[in-house]
PDB file of C-alpha atoms in Angstrom:
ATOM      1  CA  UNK A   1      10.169 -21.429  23.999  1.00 71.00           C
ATOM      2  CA  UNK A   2       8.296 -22.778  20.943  1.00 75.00           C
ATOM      3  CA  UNK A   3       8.891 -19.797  19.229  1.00 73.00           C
ATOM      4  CA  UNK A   4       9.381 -19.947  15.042  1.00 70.00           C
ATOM      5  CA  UNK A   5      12.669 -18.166  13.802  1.00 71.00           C
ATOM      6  CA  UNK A   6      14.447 -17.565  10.390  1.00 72.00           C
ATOM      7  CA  UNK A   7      17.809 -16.441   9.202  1.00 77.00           C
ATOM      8  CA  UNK A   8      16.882 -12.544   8.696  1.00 80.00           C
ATOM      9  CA  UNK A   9      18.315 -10.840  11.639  1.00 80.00           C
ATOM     10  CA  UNK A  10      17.438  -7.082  12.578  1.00 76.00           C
ATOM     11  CA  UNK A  11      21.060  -5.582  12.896  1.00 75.00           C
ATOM     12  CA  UNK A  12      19.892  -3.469  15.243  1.00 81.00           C
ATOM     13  CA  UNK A  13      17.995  -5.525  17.332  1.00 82.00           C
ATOM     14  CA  UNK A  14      19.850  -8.367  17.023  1.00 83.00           C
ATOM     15  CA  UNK A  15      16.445 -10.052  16.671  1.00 81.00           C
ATOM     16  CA  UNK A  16      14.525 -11.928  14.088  1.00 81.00           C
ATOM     17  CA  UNK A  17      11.945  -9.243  12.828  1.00 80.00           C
ATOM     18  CA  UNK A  18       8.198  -9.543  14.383  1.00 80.00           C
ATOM     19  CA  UNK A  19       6.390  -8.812  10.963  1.00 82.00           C
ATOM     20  CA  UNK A  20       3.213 -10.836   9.798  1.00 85.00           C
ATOM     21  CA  UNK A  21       5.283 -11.763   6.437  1.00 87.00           C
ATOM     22  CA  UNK A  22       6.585 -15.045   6.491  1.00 87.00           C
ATOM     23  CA  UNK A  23       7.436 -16.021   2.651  1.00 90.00           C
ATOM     24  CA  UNK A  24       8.451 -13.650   0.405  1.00 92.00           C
ATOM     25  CA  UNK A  25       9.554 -14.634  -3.549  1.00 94.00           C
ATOM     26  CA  UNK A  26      10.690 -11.931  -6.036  1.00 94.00           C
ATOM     27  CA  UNK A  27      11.452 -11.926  -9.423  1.00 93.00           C
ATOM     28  CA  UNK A  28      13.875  -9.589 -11.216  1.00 92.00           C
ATOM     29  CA  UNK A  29      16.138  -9.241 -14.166  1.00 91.00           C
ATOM     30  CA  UNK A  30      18.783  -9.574 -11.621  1.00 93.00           C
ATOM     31  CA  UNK A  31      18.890 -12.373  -9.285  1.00 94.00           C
ATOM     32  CA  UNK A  32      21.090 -10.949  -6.614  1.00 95.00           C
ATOM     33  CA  UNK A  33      18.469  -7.851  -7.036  1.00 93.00           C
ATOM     34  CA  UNK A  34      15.876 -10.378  -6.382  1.00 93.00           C
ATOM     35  CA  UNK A  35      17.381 -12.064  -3.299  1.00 93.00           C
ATOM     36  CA  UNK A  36      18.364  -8.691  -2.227  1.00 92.00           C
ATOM     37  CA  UNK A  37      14.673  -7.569  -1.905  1.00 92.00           C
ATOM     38  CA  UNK A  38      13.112 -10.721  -1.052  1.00 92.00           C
ATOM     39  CA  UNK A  39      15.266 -10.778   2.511  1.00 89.00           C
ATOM     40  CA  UNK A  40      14.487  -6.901   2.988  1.00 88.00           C
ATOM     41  CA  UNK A  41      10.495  -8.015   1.961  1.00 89.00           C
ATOM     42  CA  UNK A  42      10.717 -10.639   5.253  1.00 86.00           C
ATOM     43  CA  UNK A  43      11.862  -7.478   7.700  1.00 84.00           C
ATOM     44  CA  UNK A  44       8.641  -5.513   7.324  1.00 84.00           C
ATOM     45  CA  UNK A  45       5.492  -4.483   7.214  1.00 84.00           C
ATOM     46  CA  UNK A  46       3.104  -5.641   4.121  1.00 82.00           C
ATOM     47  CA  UNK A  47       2.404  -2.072   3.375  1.00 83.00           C
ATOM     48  CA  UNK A  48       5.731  -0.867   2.948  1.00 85.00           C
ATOM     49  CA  UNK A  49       7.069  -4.062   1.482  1.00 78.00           C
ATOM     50  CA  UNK A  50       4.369  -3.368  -1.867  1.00 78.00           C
ATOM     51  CA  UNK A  51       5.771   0.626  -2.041  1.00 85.00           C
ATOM     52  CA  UNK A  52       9.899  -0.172  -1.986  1.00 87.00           C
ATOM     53  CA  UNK A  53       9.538  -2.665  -5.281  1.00 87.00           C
ATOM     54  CA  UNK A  54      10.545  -1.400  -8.848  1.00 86.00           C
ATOM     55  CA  UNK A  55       7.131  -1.551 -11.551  1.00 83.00           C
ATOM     56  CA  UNK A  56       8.841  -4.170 -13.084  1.00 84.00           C
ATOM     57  CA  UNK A  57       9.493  -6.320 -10.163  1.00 90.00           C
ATOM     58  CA  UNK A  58       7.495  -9.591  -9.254  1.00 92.00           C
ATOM     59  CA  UNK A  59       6.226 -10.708  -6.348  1.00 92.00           C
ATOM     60  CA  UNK A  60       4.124 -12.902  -3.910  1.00 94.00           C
ATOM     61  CA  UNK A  61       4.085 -12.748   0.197  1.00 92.00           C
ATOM     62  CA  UNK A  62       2.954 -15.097   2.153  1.00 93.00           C
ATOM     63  CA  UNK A  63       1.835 -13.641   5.768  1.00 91.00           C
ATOM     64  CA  UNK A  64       1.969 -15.702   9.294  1.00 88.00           C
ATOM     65  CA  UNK A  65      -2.018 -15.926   8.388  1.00 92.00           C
ATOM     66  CA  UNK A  66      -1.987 -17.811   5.177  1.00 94.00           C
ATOM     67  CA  UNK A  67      -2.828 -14.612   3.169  1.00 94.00           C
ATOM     68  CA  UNK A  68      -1.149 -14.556  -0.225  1.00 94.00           C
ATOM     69  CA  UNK A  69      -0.381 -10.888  -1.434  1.00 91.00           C
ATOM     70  CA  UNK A  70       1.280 -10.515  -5.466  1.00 90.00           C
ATOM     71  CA  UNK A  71       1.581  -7.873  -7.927  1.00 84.00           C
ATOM     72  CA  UNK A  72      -0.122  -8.187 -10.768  1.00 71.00           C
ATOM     73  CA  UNK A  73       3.024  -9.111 -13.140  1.00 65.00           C
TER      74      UNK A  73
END
């Protein structure tokens, strides 16, 4: 179907997520914290991905558009 699909599954979809975020790298003291949020980062929207991270969390998304959203750590 030429369709482009990842690992993260929506467990109640059963469905890869349809969000416009299609990289997502995090940095924390903790790297299972890190993984944790970077596969929650890839199941939604931009906006709400930026509000769920700790201050002291890194970041950088990369959306289906090329767009390259960080924090400012």
């Amino acid at each position: 179907n030429g369709k482009t699909t990842n690992h993260i599954i929506n467990p109640t979809t059963k469905q890869n997520p349809n969000t416009p975020i299609v990289s997502a790298s995090v940095i924390n003291q903790d790297a299972a914290t890190a993984e944790a949020y970077a596969k929650v980062l890839l199941s939604m929207p931009v906006n709400d991905a930026r509000k769920i991270l700790p201050d002291d969390t890194a970041f950088i998304l990369i959306t289906k558009d090329g767009e390259v959203i960080r924090n400012n750590i």
